[in-house]
PDB file of C-alpha atoms in Angstrom:
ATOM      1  CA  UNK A   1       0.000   0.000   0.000  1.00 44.00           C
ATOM      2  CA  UNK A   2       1.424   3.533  -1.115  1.00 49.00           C
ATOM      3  CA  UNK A   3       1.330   6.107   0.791  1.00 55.00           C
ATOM      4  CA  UNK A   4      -0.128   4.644   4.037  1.00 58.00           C
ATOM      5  CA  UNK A   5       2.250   3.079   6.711  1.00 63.00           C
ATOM      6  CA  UNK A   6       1.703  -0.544   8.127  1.00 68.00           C
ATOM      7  CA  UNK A   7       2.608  -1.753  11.231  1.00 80.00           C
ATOM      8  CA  UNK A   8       4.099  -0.376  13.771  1.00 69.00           C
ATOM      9  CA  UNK A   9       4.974   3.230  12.183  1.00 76.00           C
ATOM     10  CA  UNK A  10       1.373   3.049  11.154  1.00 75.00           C
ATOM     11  CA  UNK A  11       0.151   2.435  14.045  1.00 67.00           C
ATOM     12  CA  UNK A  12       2.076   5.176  16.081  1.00 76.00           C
ATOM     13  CA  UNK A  13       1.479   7.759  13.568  1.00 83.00           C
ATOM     14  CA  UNK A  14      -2.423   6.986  13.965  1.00 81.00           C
ATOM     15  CA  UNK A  15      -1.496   7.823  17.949  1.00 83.00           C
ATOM     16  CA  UNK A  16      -0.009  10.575  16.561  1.00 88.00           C
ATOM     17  CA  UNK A  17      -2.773  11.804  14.452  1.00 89.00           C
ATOM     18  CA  UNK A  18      -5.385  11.323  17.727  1.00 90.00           C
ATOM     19  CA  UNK A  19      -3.223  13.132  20.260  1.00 93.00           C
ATOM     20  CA  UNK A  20      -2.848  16.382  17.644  1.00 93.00           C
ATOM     21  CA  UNK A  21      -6.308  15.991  16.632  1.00 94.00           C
ATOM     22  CA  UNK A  22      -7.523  16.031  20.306  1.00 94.00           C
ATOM     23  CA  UNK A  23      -5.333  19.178  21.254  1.00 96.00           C
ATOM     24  CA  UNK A  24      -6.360  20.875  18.280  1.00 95.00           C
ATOM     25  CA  UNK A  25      -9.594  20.304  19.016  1.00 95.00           C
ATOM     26  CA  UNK A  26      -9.838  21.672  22.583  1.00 95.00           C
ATOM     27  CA  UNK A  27      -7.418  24.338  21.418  1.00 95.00           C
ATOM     28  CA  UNK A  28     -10.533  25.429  18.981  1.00 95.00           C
ATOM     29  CA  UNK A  29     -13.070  25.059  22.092  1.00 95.00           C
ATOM     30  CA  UNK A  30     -10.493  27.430  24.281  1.00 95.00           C
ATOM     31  CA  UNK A  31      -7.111  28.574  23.365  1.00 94.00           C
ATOM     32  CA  UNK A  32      -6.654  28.428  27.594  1.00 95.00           C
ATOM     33  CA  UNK A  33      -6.671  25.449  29.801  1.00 94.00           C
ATOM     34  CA  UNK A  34      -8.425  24.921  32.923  1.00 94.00           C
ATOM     35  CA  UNK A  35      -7.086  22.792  35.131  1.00 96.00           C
ATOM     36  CA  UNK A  36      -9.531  20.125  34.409  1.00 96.00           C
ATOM     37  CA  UNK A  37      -9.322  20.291  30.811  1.00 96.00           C
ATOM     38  CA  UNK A  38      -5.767  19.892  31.126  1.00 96.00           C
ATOM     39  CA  UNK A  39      -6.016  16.754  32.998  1.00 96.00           C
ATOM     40  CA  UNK A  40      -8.244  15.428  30.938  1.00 95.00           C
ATOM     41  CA  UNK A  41      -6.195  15.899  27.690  1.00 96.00           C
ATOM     42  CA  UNK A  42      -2.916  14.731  29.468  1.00 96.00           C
ATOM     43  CA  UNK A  43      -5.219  11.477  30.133  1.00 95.00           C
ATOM     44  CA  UNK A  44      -6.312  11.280  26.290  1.00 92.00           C
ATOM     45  CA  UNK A  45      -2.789  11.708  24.799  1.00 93.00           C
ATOM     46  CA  UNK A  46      -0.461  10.429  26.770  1.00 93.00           C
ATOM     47  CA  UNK A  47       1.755  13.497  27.286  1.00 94.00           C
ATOM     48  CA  UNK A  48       2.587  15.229  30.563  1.00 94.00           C
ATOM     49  CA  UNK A  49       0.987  18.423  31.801  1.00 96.00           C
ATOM     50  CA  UNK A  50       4.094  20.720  31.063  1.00 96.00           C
ATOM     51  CA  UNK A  51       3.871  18.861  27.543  1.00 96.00           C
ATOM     52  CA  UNK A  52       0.289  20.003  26.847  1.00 96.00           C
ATOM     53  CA  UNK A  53       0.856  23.496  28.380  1.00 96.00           C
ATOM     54  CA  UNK A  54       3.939  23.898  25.985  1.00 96.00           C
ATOM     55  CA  UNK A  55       1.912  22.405  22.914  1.00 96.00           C
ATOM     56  CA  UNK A  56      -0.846  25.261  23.428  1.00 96.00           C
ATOM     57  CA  UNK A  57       1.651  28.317  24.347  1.00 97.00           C
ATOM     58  CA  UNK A  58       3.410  27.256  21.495  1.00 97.00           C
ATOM     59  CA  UNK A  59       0.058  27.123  19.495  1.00 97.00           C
ATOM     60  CA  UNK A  60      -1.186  30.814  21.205  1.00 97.00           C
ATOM     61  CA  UNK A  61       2.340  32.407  19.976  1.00 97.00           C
ATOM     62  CA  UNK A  62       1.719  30.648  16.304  1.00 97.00           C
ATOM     63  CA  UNK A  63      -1.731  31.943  16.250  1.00 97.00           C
ATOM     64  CA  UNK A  64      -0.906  35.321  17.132  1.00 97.00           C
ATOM     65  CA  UNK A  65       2.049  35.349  14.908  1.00 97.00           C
ATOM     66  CA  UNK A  66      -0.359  34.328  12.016  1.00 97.00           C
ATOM     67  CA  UNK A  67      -2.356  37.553  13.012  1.00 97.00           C
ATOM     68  CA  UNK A  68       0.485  39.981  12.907  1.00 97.00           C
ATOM     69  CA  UNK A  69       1.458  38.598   9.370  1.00 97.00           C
ATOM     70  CA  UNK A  70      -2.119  39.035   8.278  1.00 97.00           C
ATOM     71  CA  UNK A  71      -2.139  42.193   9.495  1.00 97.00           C
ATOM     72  CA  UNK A  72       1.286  43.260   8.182  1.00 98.00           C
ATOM     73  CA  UNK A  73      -0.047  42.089   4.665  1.00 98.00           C
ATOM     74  CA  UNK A  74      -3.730  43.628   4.719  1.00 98.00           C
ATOM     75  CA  UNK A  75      -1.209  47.130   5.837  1.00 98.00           C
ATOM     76  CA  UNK A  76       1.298  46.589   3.106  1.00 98.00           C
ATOM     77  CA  UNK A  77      -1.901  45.932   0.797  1.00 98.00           C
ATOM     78  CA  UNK A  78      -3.502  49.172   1.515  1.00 98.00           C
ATOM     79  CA  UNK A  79       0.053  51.486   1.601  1.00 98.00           C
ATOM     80  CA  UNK A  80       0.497  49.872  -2.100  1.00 98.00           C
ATOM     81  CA  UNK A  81      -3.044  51.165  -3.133  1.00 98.00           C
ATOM     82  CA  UNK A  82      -2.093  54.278  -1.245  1.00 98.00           C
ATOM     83  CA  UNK A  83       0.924  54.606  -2.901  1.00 98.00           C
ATOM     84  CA  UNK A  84      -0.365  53.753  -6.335  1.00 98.00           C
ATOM     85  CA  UNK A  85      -3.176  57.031  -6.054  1.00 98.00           C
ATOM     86  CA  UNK A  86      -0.301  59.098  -4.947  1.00 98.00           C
ATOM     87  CA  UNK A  87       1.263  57.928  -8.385  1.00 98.00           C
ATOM     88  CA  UNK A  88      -1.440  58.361 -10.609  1.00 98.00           C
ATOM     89  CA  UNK A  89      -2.188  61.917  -8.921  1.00 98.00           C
ATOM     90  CA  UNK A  90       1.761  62.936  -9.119  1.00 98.00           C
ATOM     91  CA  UNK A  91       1.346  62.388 -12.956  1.00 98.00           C
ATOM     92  CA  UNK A  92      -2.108  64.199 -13.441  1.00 98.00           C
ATOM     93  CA  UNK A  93      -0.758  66.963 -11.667  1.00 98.00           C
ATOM     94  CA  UNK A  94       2.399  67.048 -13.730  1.00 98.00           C
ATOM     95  CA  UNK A  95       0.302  66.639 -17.036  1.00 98.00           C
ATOM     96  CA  UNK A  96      -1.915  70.030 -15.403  1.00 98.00           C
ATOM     97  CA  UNK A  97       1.350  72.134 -14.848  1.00 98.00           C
ATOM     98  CA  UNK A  98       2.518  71.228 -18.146  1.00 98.00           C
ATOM     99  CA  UNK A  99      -1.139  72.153 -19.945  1.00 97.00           C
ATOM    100  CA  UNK A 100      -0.976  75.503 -17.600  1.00 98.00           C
ATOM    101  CA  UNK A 101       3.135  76.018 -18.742  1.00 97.00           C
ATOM    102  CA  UNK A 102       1.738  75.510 -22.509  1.00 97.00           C
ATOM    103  CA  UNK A 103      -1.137  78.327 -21.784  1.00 97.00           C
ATOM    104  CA  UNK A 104       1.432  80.807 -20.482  1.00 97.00           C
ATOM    105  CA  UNK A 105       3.327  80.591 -23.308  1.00 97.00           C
ATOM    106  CA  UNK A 106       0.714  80.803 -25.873  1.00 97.00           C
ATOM    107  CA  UNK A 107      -0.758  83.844 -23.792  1.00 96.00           C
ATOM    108  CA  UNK A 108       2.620  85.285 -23.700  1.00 93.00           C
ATOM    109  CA  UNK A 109       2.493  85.290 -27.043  1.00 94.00           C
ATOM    110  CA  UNK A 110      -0.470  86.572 -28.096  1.00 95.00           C
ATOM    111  CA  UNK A 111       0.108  89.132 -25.609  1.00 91.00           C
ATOM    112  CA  UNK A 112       3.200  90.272 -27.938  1.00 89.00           C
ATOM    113  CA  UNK A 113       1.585  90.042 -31.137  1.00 92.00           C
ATOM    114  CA  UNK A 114      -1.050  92.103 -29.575  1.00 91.00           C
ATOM    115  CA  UNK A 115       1.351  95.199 -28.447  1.00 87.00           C
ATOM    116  CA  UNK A 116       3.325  94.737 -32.000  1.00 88.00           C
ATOM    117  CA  UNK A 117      -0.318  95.563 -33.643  1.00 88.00           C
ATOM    118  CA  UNK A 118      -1.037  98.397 -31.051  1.00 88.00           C
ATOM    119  CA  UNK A 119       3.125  99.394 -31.512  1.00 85.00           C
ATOM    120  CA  UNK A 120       1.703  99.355 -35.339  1.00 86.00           C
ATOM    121  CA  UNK A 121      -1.397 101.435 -34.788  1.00 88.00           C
ATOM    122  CA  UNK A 122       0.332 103.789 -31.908  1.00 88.00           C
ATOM    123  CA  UNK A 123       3.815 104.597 -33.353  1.00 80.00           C
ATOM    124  CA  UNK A 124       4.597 105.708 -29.869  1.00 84.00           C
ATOM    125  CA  UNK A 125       3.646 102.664 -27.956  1.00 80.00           C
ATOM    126  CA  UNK A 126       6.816 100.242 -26.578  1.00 80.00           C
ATOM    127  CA  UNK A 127       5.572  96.736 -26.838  1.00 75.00           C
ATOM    128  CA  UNK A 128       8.789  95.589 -24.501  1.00 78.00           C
ATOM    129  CA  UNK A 129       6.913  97.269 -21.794  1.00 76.00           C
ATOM    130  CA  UNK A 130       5.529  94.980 -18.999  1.00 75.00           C
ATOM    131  CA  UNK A 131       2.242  95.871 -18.215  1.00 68.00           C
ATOM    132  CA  UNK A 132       1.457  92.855 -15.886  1.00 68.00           C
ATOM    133  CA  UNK A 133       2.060  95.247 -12.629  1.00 66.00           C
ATOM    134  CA  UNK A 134      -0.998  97.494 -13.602  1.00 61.00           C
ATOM    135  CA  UNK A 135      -3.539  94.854 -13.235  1.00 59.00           C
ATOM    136  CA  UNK A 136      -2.648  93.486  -9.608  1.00 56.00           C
ATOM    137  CA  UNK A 137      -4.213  95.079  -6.851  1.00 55.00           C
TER     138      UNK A 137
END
């Protein structure tokens, strides 16, 4: 038979298999002991009472180290997505300073083509002259 053991290995890892099921299971029921729970379960699986105490600290620290990690990853889930709108706002807010640069420029220039026609019309007029002071308060 593949995969299953025979004999005397089988038979101890079946023991096996009981005593982890049982702890597991009152483990689910309470992740703390009582005294008579304890007994009961040292009585079931064979092990000694600093034996079961040990398997269930050790299986309250793996729990709660499960947690953190779960946690860590639902945090370094949401700083990605945070990270990613900061992204995607960086480049709309470059692509708006560059559409506001262009305007400038093509107000800038229409601004000079405007003084050369007045310069044209006016003979005295200076279109080098800066008249951007006059209009802020």
């Amino acid at each position: 038979m593949l995969g299953r053991k025979t004999g005397f290995l089988g038979h101890l890892q079946l023991m096996l298999d009981t005593m982890i099921d049982s702890l597991k299971l009152a483990f689910e029921e309470s992740e703390h002991l009582t005294k008579v729970r304890k007994m009961d379960l040292v009585r079931v699986t064979g092990l000694d009472m600093e034996q079961v105490t040990s398997w269930f600290n050790r299986k309250r620290a793996r729990k709660r180290a499960k947690l953190s990690i779960l946690k860590l990853e639902r945090i370094n889930a949401e700083l990605k997505q945070l990270l990613q709108q900061r992204h995607e706002r960086e480049i709309r807010l470059v692509k708006e300073l560059e559409e506001r640069k262009r305007r400038e420029a093509e107000l800038q220039d229409e601004n000079l083509r405007l003084k050369c026609r007045i310069a044209a019309i006016i003979p005295q007029f200076d279109p080098t002259v800066d008249f951007s002071h006059a209009y802020h308060s």
